[in-house]
Amino acid sequence: MLYSSIKDKLISEGISVKEKVSGALLSTFGSGGIIEYLAEPLTVDQLKITLSAIKPLPCPIIGGGSNTLIADGGLPFAVSIRRLSSITVSNNCMECSAGSRVQTIAALAENSCLSGAEFLCGIPGTFGGAVCLNAGAFGREFKDILVSVTLLENNALVKYTPQQLCMEYRNGNIGDRIVVGGAIRLEEGSAQDIRKRTLENKEYRSRTQPIERSLGSVFKRVDGQSAAVYIEQTGLKGIIVGGAQLSTRHCNFIVNRGGAKSVDYIAIADLVSNAVKTQGIDLEMENNLLGYE
């Protein structure tokens, strides 16, 4: 009844709230239980109203879902920032709102003959998620092109530089604050050269990473070494639990073979983690787990 009254309040404020949304639609792995109420603010002001209405109850924020595993038991309430999506280009800078898709940012940079975002091609998810995770590929990280990040902090907007946040490998050090937008700076470049690097990156991804639904890399690097090096030695590559499988193409990916549940994903991750631990290595998951204690 409590969440129902919150839904009514938000709707009265003109904020869209959907009921009984399948978590599978909000995660690129394609699993997850029912989200009873999903708020979809269109503006930062609507986001503020939403978070104030739900406080102090837990309120998971869901972006592109490319790194998010939603429990099979679902969630009572969540907020999607997908509709907070806008990108503007001015000289060498791109201002992006939190829900802007990373691949759209990379494509727009290419079309604007701006170099430096080629490593983003093929990375799913949103600007907000890329900041939170400090997403990276091909030896580069999001903080390398990031100029500023605007966070919602105690219901106020506060701007930070990547240096102030002390962003590090796969960690934007955002804490419980919420990314609402920010800016990246690129360099003018040759359209031909940018296109060439983009195509090379895309070809490498298609050759080395699985095409099935996944959440990308499951585990972080260990002292600069890919987790796949340790996972390969466990002999678990290709193992199947339910509808999920440890990819035969890249063993740091868990893929959905069809009908996989979140519990299948967790089961494989636990098997891998425990097996690698016998090598004296502790693996840390990259994924954001929602609905788990």
PDB file of C-alpha atoms in Angstrom, residues 29-281:
ATOM      1  CA  PHE A  29      21.136 -10.444 -19.837  1.00  0.00           C
ATOM      2  CA  GLY A  30      17.381 -10.825 -20.301  1.00  0.00           C
ATOM      3  CA  SER A  31      16.454 -12.076 -16.835  1.00  0.00           C
ATOM      4  CA  GLY A  32      14.849 -10.683 -13.695  1.00  0.00           C
ATOM      5  CA  GLY A  33      11.562 -10.761 -11.833  1.00  0.00           C
ATOM      6  CA  ILE A  34       8.722  -8.276 -11.822  1.00  0.00           C
ATOM      7  CA  ILE A  35       9.284  -4.662 -10.827  1.00  0.00           C
ATOM      8  CA  GLU A  36       6.021  -3.645  -9.187  1.00  0.00           C
ATOM      9  CA  TYR A  37       6.454   0.069  -9.912  1.00  0.00           C
ATOM     10  CA  LEU A  38       8.920   1.645 -12.338  1.00  0.00           C
ATOM     11  CA  ALA A  39       9.190   5.441 -12.336  1.00  0.00           C
ATOM     12  CA  GLU A  40      10.439   7.095 -15.525  1.00  0.00           C
ATOM     13  CA  PRO A  41      11.321  10.751 -14.910  1.00  0.00           C
ATOM     14  CA  LEU A  42      11.814  12.931 -17.966  1.00  0.00           C
ATOM     15  CA  THR A  43      13.813  15.691 -16.286  1.00  0.00           C
ATOM     16  CA  VAL A  44      16.236  16.173 -13.417  1.00  0.00           C
ATOM     17  CA  ASP A  45      13.499  17.992 -11.490  1.00  0.00           C
ATOM     18  CA  GLN A  46      11.215  14.973 -11.901  1.00  0.00           C
ATOM     19  CA  LEU A  47      14.057  12.741 -10.726  1.00  0.00           C
ATOM     20  CA  LYS A  48      14.430  14.889  -7.612  1.00  0.00           C
ATOM     21  CA  ILE A  49      10.704  14.652  -6.891  1.00  0.00           C
ATOM     22  CA  THR A  50      10.780  10.885  -7.385  1.00  0.00           C
ATOM     23  CA  LEU A  51      13.686  10.323  -5.022  1.00  0.00           C
ATOM     24  CA  SER A  52      12.206  12.642  -2.399  1.00  0.00           C
ATOM     25  CA  ALA A  53       8.888  10.781  -2.547  1.00  0.00           C
ATOM     26  CA  ILE A  54      10.454   7.354  -2.087  1.00  0.00           C
ATOM     27  CA  LYS A  55      12.990   8.356   0.605  1.00  0.00           C
ATOM     28  CA  PRO A  56      14.063   6.660   2.894  1.00  0.00           C
ATOM     29  CA  LEU A  57      12.920   3.439   1.183  1.00  0.00           C
ATOM     30  CA  PRO A  58      15.450   1.749  -1.129  1.00  0.00           C
ATOM     31  CA  CYS A  59      15.203   2.955  -4.709  1.00  0.00           C
ATOM     32  CA  PRO A  60      17.445   1.236  -7.280  1.00  0.00           C
ATOM     33  CA  ILE A  61      18.404   3.329 -10.310  1.00  0.00           C
ATOM     34  CA  ILE A  62      18.426   1.467 -13.631  1.00  0.00           C
ATOM     35  CA  GLY A  63      20.106   2.828 -16.750  1.00  0.00           C
ATOM     36  CA  GLY A  64      20.820   0.778 -19.847  1.00  0.00           C
ATOM     37  CA  GLY A  65      20.911  -2.442 -17.816  1.00  0.00           C
ATOM     38  CA  SER A  66      24.114  -3.622 -19.523  1.00  0.00           C
ATOM     39  CA  ASN A  67      25.796  -4.272 -16.190  1.00  0.00           C
ATOM     40  CA  THR A  68      22.706  -4.907 -14.062  1.00  0.00           C
ATOM     41  CA  LEU A  69      21.376  -8.240 -12.848  1.00  0.00           C
ATOM     42  CA  ILE A  70      17.866  -8.054 -11.371  1.00  0.00           C
ATOM     43  CA  ALA A  71      16.899 -10.795  -8.927  1.00  0.00           C
ATOM     44  CA  ASP A  72      14.279 -13.325 -10.010  1.00  0.00           C
ATOM     45  CA  GLY A  73      12.180 -12.161  -7.065  1.00  0.00           C
ATOM     46  CA  GLY A  74      11.917  -8.722  -8.648  1.00  0.00           C
ATOM     47  CA  LEU A  75      11.794  -5.323  -6.977  1.00  0.00           C
ATOM     48  CA  PRO A  76       8.998  -3.361  -5.299  1.00  0.00           C
ATOM     49  CA  PHE A  77      10.117  -0.056  -6.839  1.00  0.00           C
ATOM     50  CA  ALA A  78      12.824   1.229  -9.190  1.00  0.00           C
ATOM     51  CA  VAL A  79      13.652   4.314 -11.222  1.00  0.00           C
ATOM     52  CA  SER A  80      14.694   4.203 -14.872  1.00  0.00           C
ATOM     53  CA  ILE A  81      16.826   7.086 -16.166  1.00  0.00           C
ATOM     54  CA  ARG A  82      16.625   5.980 -19.804  1.00  0.00           C
ATOM     55  CA  ARG A  83      14.397   8.908 -20.717  1.00  0.00           C
ATOM     56  CA  LEU A  84      16.886  11.430 -19.313  1.00  0.00           C
ATOM     57  CA  SER A  85      18.607  11.418 -22.663  1.00  0.00           C
ATOM     58  CA  SER A  86      20.102  14.380 -24.499  1.00  0.00           C
ATOM     59  CA  ILE A  87      23.444  15.156 -26.135  1.00  0.00           C
ATOM     60  CA  THR A  88      24.705  18.511 -27.354  1.00  0.00           C
ATOM     61  CA  VAL A  89      27.955  19.146 -29.223  1.00  0.00           C
ATOM     62  CA  SER A  90      29.832  22.417 -28.838  1.00  0.00           C
ATOM     63  CA  ASN A  91      33.302  22.733 -30.345  1.00  0.00           C
ATOM     64  CA  ASN A  92      35.220  19.730 -28.962  1.00  0.00           C
ATOM     65  CA  CYS A  93      32.896  19.061 -26.027  1.00  0.00           C
ATOM     66  CA  MET A  94      29.795  16.891 -25.730  1.00  0.00           C
ATOM     67  CA  GLU A  95      27.300  17.553 -22.928  1.00  0.00           C
ATOM     68  CA  CYS A  96      25.420  14.367 -22.086  1.00  0.00           C
ATOM     69  CA  SER A  97      22.571  13.562 -19.751  1.00  0.00           C
ATOM     70  CA  ALA A  98      22.699  10.390 -17.673  1.00  0.00           C
ATOM     71  CA  GLY A  99      20.433   8.283 -19.883  1.00  0.00           C
ATOM     72  CA  SER A 100      22.293   9.019 -23.118  1.00  0.00           C
ATOM     73  CA  ARG A 101      23.494   5.780 -24.683  1.00  0.00           C
ATOM     74  CA  VAL A 102      27.256   5.329 -24.921  1.00  0.00           C
ATOM     75  CA  GLN A 103      27.043   3.970 -28.469  1.00  0.00           C
ATOM     76  CA  THR A 104      25.049   7.032 -29.512  1.00  0.00           C
ATOM     77  CA  ILE A 105      27.766   9.239 -28.009  1.00  0.00           C
ATOM     78  CA  ALA A 106      30.437   7.347 -29.968  1.00  0.00           C
ATOM     79  CA  ALA A 107      28.452   7.546 -33.218  1.00  0.00           C
ATOM     80  CA  LEU A 108      27.757  11.263 -32.820  1.00  0.00           C
ATOM     81  CA  ALA A 109      31.434  11.917 -32.077  1.00  0.00           C
ATOM     82  CA  GLU A 110      32.381  10.100 -35.273  1.00  0.00           C
ATOM     83  CA  ASN A 111      29.814  12.040 -37.308  1.00  0.00           C
ATOM     84  CA  SER A 112      31.202  15.273 -35.829  1.00  0.00           C
ATOM     85  CA  CYS A 113      34.794  14.297 -36.730  1.00  0.00           C
ATOM     86  CA  LEU A 114      35.775  14.224 -33.071  1.00  0.00           C
ATOM     87  CA  SER A 115      38.432  11.718 -32.099  1.00  0.00           C
ATOM     88  CA  GLY A 116      38.935   9.986 -28.755  1.00  0.00           C
ATOM     89  CA  ALA A 117      35.645   8.150 -28.299  1.00  0.00           C
ATOM     90  CA  GLU A 118      36.403   5.280 -30.662  1.00  0.00           C
ATOM     91  CA  PHE A 119      37.056   2.934 -27.730  1.00  0.00           C
ATOM     92  CA  LEU A 120      33.407   3.383 -26.693  1.00  0.00           C
ATOM     93  CA  CYS A 121      32.027   1.701 -29.809  1.00  0.00           C
ATOM     94  CA  GLY A 122      30.423  -1.568 -28.827  1.00  0.00           C
ATOM     95  CA  ILE A 123      30.176  -0.624 -25.149  1.00  0.00           C
ATOM     96  CA  PRO A 124      26.472  -0.811 -24.221  1.00  0.00           C
ATOM     97  CA  GLY A 125      24.779   1.149 -21.457  1.00  0.00           C
ATOM     98  CA  THR A 126      24.398   4.830 -20.675  1.00  0.00           C
ATOM     99  CA  PHE A 127      26.548   7.823 -19.861  1.00  0.00           C
ATOM    100  CA  GLY A 128      25.576   7.531 -16.192  1.00  0.00           C
ATOM    101  CA  GLY A 129      26.562   3.889 -16.074  1.00  0.00           C
ATOM    102  CA  ALA A 130      29.837   4.563 -17.860  1.00  0.00           C
ATOM    103  CA  VAL A 131      30.709   7.141 -15.203  1.00  0.00           C
ATOM    104  CA  CYS A 132      29.709   4.881 -12.291  1.00  0.00           C
ATOM    105  CA  LEU A 133      31.776   1.993 -13.646  1.00  0.00           C
ATOM    106  CA  ASN A 134      34.484   4.096 -15.284  1.00  0.00           C
ATOM    107  CA  ALA A 135      33.842   1.945 -18.336  1.00  0.00           C
ATOM    108  CA  GLY A 136      36.771   1.166 -20.551  1.00  0.00           C
ATOM    109  CA  ALA A 137      38.192  -0.836 -23.418  1.00  0.00           C
ATOM    110  CA  PHE A 138      41.281  -1.015 -25.611  1.00  0.00           C
ATOM    111  CA  GLY A 139      43.481   0.457 -22.894  1.00  0.00           C
ATOM    112  CA  ARG A 140      41.347   3.547 -22.342  1.00  0.00           C
ATOM    113  CA  GLU A 141      38.862   4.503 -19.622  1.00  0.00           C
ATOM    114  CA  PHE A 142      35.911   6.873 -19.500  1.00  0.00           C
ATOM    115  CA  LYS A 143      37.764   9.190 -17.131  1.00  0.00           C
ATOM    116  CA  ASP A 144      40.325   9.804 -19.902  1.00  0.00           C
ATOM    117  CA  ILE A 145      37.797  11.852 -21.889  1.00  0.00           C
ATOM    118  CA  LEU A 146      35.583  13.033 -19.035  1.00  0.00           C
ATOM    119  CA  VAL A 147      35.706  16.737 -18.176  1.00  0.00           C
ATOM    120  CA  SER A 148      32.998  16.982 -15.535  1.00  0.00           C
ATOM    121  CA  VAL A 149      30.236  15.007 -13.856  1.00  0.00           C
ATOM    122  CA  THR A 150      27.057  16.439 -12.343  1.00  0.00           C
ATOM    123  CA  LEU A 151      25.798  14.454  -9.375  1.00  0.00           C
ATOM    124  CA  LEU A 152      22.558  14.614  -7.453  1.00  0.00           C
ATOM    125  CA  GLU A 153      23.779  14.843  -3.888  1.00  0.00           C
ATOM    126  CA  ASN A 154      21.406  15.479  -0.973  1.00  0.00           C
ATOM    127  CA  ASN A 155      18.847  16.721  -3.513  1.00  0.00           C
ATOM    128  CA  ALA A 156      21.294  19.314  -4.848  1.00  0.00           C
ATOM    129  CA  LEU A 157      23.263  19.299  -8.092  1.00  0.00           C
ATOM    130  CA  VAL A 158      27.031  19.274  -7.563  1.00  0.00           C
ATOM    131  CA  LYS A 159      29.633  19.309 -10.324  1.00  0.00           C
ATOM    132  CA  TYR A 160      32.881  17.338 -10.009  1.00  0.00           C
ATOM    133  CA  THR A 161      35.941  16.676 -12.114  1.00  0.00           C
ATOM    134  CA  PRO A 162      37.163  13.079 -12.549  1.00  0.00           C
ATOM    135  CA  GLN A 163      40.191  14.035 -10.442  1.00  0.00           C
ATOM    136  CA  GLN A 164      37.990  15.200  -7.566  1.00  0.00           C
ATOM    137  CA  LEU A 165      36.113  11.905  -7.678  1.00  0.00           C
ATOM    138  CA  CYS A 166      39.406   9.977  -7.715  1.00  0.00           C
ATOM    139  CA  MET A 167      38.008   7.677 -10.401  1.00  0.00           C
ATOM    140  CA  GLU A 168      39.870   4.390 -10.702  1.00  0.00           C
ATOM    141  CA  TYR A 169      39.712   1.094 -12.565  1.00  0.00           C
ATOM    142  CA  ARG A 170      36.043   0.090 -12.959  1.00  0.00           C
ATOM    143  CA  ASN A 171      35.040   2.466 -10.170  1.00  0.00           C
ATOM    144  CA  GLY A 172      33.771   6.013 -10.584  1.00  0.00           C
ATOM    145  CA  ASN A 173      33.683   6.468  -6.789  1.00  0.00           C
ATOM    146  CA  ILE A 174      30.147   7.809  -7.007  1.00  0.00           C
ATOM    147  CA  GLY A 175      28.917   6.092  -3.843  1.00  0.00           C
ATOM    148  CA  ASP A 176      25.209   6.590  -3.199  1.00  0.00           C
ATOM    149  CA  ARG A 177      25.092   9.769  -5.275  1.00  0.00           C
ATOM    150  CA  ILE A 178      23.357   9.770  -8.668  1.00  0.00           C
ATOM    151  CA  VAL A 179      24.842  10.816 -12.002  1.00  0.00           C
ATOM    152  CA  VAL A 180      22.522  13.191 -13.864  1.00  0.00           C
ATOM    153  CA  GLY A 181      24.910  14.314 -16.599  1.00  0.00           C
ATOM    154  CA  GLY A 182      28.342  15.560 -17.517  1.00  0.00           C
ATOM    155  CA  ALA A 183      30.698  16.488 -20.308  1.00  0.00           C
ATOM    156  CA  ILE A 184      33.449  14.824 -22.312  1.00  0.00           C
ATOM    157  CA  ARG A 185      36.190  16.516 -24.324  1.00  0.00           C
ATOM    158  CA  LEU A 186      37.494  15.080 -27.587  1.00  0.00           C
ATOM    159  CA  GLU A 187      39.912  16.199 -30.297  1.00  0.00           C
ATOM    160  CA  GLU A 188      39.297  17.189 -33.892  1.00  0.00           C
ATOM    161  CA  GLY A 189      40.263  14.358 -36.182  1.00  0.00           C
ATOM    162  CA  SER A 190      40.141  12.913 -39.655  1.00  0.00           C
ATOM    163  CA  ALA A 191      36.808  11.269 -40.471  1.00  0.00           C
ATOM    164  CA  GLN A 192      38.690   8.515 -42.310  1.00  0.00           C
ATOM    165  CA  ASP A 193      41.035   7.781 -39.387  1.00  0.00           C
ATOM    166  CA  ILE A 194      38.205   7.805 -36.832  1.00  0.00           C
ATOM    167  CA  ARG A 195      36.156   5.441 -38.988  1.00  0.00           C
ATOM    168  CA  LYS A 196      39.128   3.109 -39.431  1.00  0.00           C
ATOM    169  CA  ARG A 197      39.772   2.845 -35.682  1.00  0.00           C
ATOM    170  CA  THR A 198      36.064   2.373 -34.977  1.00  0.00           C
ATOM    171  CA  LEU A 199      35.772  -0.469 -37.483  1.00  0.00           C
ATOM    172  CA  GLU A 200      38.925  -2.119 -36.099  1.00  0.00           C
ATOM    173  CA  ASN A 201      37.490  -1.987 -32.577  1.00  0.00           C
ATOM    174  CA  LYS A 202      34.151  -3.381 -33.715  1.00  0.00           C
ATOM    175  CA  GLU A 203      35.846  -6.200 -35.625  1.00  0.00           C
ATOM    176  CA  TYR A 204      37.933  -7.149 -32.590  1.00  0.00           C
ATOM    177  CA  ARG A 205      34.857  -7.244 -30.353  1.00  0.00           C
ATOM    178  CA  SER A 206      32.873  -9.376 -32.787  1.00  0.00           C
ATOM    179  CA  ARG A 207      35.798 -11.786 -33.075  1.00  0.00           C
ATOM    180  CA  THR A 208      36.592 -12.166 -29.387  1.00  0.00           C
ATOM    181  CA  GLN A 209      33.315 -11.621 -27.517  1.00  0.00           C
ATOM    182  CA  PRO A 210      30.078 -13.639 -27.529  1.00  0.00           C
ATOM    183  CA  ILE A 211      27.058 -12.457 -29.478  1.00  0.00           C
ATOM    184  CA  GLU A 212      24.524 -13.914 -27.023  1.00  0.00           C
ATOM    185  CA  ARG A 213      22.873 -11.781 -24.364  1.00  0.00           C
ATOM    186  CA  SER A 214      25.219 -11.012 -21.476  1.00  0.00           C
ATOM    187  CA  LEU A 215      26.287  -8.365 -18.984  1.00  0.00           C
ATOM    188  CA  GLY A 216      29.743  -7.989 -20.450  1.00  0.00           C
ATOM    189  CA  SER A 217      32.723  -8.945 -18.311  1.00  0.00           C
ATOM    190  CA  VAL A 218      31.696 -10.659 -15.090  1.00  0.00           C
ATOM    191  CA  PHE A 219      34.877 -10.119 -13.071  1.00  0.00           C
ATOM    192  CA  LYS A 220      37.345  -7.263 -12.783  1.00  0.00           C
ATOM    193  CA  ARG A 221      41.023  -7.525 -13.646  1.00  0.00           C
ATOM    194  CA  VAL A 222      43.354  -8.697 -10.887  1.00  0.00           C
ATOM    195  CA  ASP A 223      46.517  -6.604 -10.562  1.00  0.00           C
ATOM    196  CA  GLY A 224      46.216  -5.674 -14.225  1.00  0.00           C
ATOM    197  CA  GLN A 225      45.683  -9.250 -15.367  1.00  0.00           C
ATOM    198  CA  SER A 226      42.462 -10.258 -17.090  1.00  0.00           C
ATOM    199  CA  ALA A 227      40.265 -12.497 -14.932  1.00  0.00           C
ATOM    200  CA  ALA A 228      39.870 -14.735 -17.987  1.00  0.00           C
ATOM    201  CA  VAL A 229      43.468 -15.920 -17.556  1.00  0.00           C
ATOM    202  CA  TYR A 230      42.587 -17.453 -14.186  1.00  0.00           C
ATOM    203  CA  ILE A 231      39.128 -18.630 -15.231  1.00  0.00           C
ATOM    204  CA  GLU A 232      40.599 -20.496 -18.226  1.00  0.00           C
ATOM    205  CA  GLN A 233      42.637 -22.644 -15.834  1.00  0.00           C
ATOM    206  CA  THR A 234      39.558 -23.844 -13.915  1.00  0.00           C
ATOM    207  CA  GLY A 235      38.232 -25.982 -16.761  1.00  0.00           C
ATOM    208  CA  LEU A 236      34.780 -24.432 -16.291  1.00  0.00           C
ATOM    209  CA  LYS A 237      34.653 -22.759 -19.702  1.00  0.00           C
ATOM    210  CA  GLY A 238      31.384 -23.735 -21.396  1.00  0.00           C
ATOM    211  CA  ILE A 239      29.711 -24.955 -18.196  1.00  0.00           C
ATOM    212  CA  ILE A 240      25.915 -24.685 -18.282  1.00  0.00           C
ATOM    213  CA  VAL A 241      23.559 -23.985 -15.388  1.00  0.00           C
ATOM    214  CA  GLY A 242      19.899 -23.736 -16.356  1.00  0.00           C
ATOM    215  CA  GLY A 243      19.673 -21.383 -19.299  1.00  0.00           C
ATOM    216  CA  ALA A 244      23.036 -19.717 -18.641  1.00  0.00           C
ATOM    217  CA  GLN A 245      26.506 -20.650 -19.843  1.00  0.00           C
ATOM    218  CA  LEU A 246      30.074 -19.583 -19.216  1.00  0.00           C
ATOM    219  CA  SER A 247      30.874 -18.489 -22.750  1.00  0.00           C
ATOM    220  CA  THR A 248      33.004 -20.770 -24.891  1.00  0.00           C
ATOM    221  CA  ARG A 249      34.274 -17.727 -26.790  1.00  0.00           C
ATOM    222  CA  HIS A 250      35.298 -15.605 -23.790  1.00  0.00           C
ATOM    223  CA  CYS A 251      35.259 -17.222 -20.360  1.00  0.00           C
ATOM    224  CA  ASN A 252      34.747 -13.948 -18.474  1.00  0.00           C
ATOM    225  CA  PHE A 253      31.256 -13.672 -20.001  1.00  0.00           C
ATOM    226  CA  ILE A 254      28.136 -15.471 -18.829  1.00  0.00           C
ATOM    227  CA  VAL A 255      25.598 -15.705 -21.640  1.00  0.00           C
ATOM    228  CA  ASN A 256      21.880 -16.363 -21.816  1.00  0.00           C
ATOM    229  CA  ARG A 257      21.303 -19.429 -23.992  1.00  0.00           C
ATOM    230  CA  GLY A 258      17.543 -18.868 -23.738  1.00  0.00           C
ATOM    231  CA  GLY A 259      15.286 -18.720 -20.721  1.00  0.00           C
ATOM    232  CA  ALA A 260      18.118 -18.134 -18.248  1.00  0.00           C
ATOM    233  CA  LYS A 261      17.240 -16.916 -14.785  1.00  0.00           C
ATOM    234  CA  SER A 262      19.298 -14.587 -12.630  1.00  0.00           C
ATOM    235  CA  VAL A 263      19.911 -17.444 -10.195  1.00  0.00           C
ATOM    236  CA  ASP A 264      21.610 -19.348 -13.048  1.00  0.00           C
ATOM    237  CA  TYR A 265      23.952 -16.413 -13.616  1.00  0.00           C
ATOM    238  CA  ILE A 266      24.823 -16.188  -9.910  1.00  0.00           C
ATOM    239  CA  ALA A 267      25.383 -19.955  -9.707  1.00  0.00           C
ATOM    240  CA  ILE A 268      27.977 -19.863 -12.502  1.00  0.00           C
ATOM    241  CA  ALA A 269      29.646 -16.758 -11.070  1.00  0.00           C
ATOM    242  CA  ASP A 270      29.937 -18.488  -7.682  1.00  0.00           C
ATOM    243  CA  LEU A 271      31.370 -21.650  -9.236  1.00  0.00           C
ATOM    244  CA  VAL A 272      33.987 -19.626 -11.100  1.00  0.00           C
ATOM    245  CA  SER A 273      34.860 -17.465  -8.100  1.00  0.00           C
ATOM    246  CA  ASN A 274      35.298 -20.484  -5.819  1.00  0.00           C
ATOM    247  CA  ALA A 275      37.377 -22.361  -8.386  1.00  0.00           C
ATOM    248  CA  VAL A 276      39.706 -19.398  -8.973  1.00  0.00           C
ATOM    249  CA  LYS A 277      40.040 -18.934  -5.211  1.00  0.00           C
ATOM    250  CA  THR A 278      41.850 -22.273  -5.067  1.00  0.00           C
ATOM    251  CA  GLN A 279      44.567 -20.547  -7.126  1.00  0.00           C
ATOM    252  CA  GLY A 280      44.902 -17.984  -4.345  1.00  0.00           C
ATOM    253  CA  ILE A 281      43.059 -15.354  -6.387  1.00  0.00           C
TER     254      ILE A 281
END
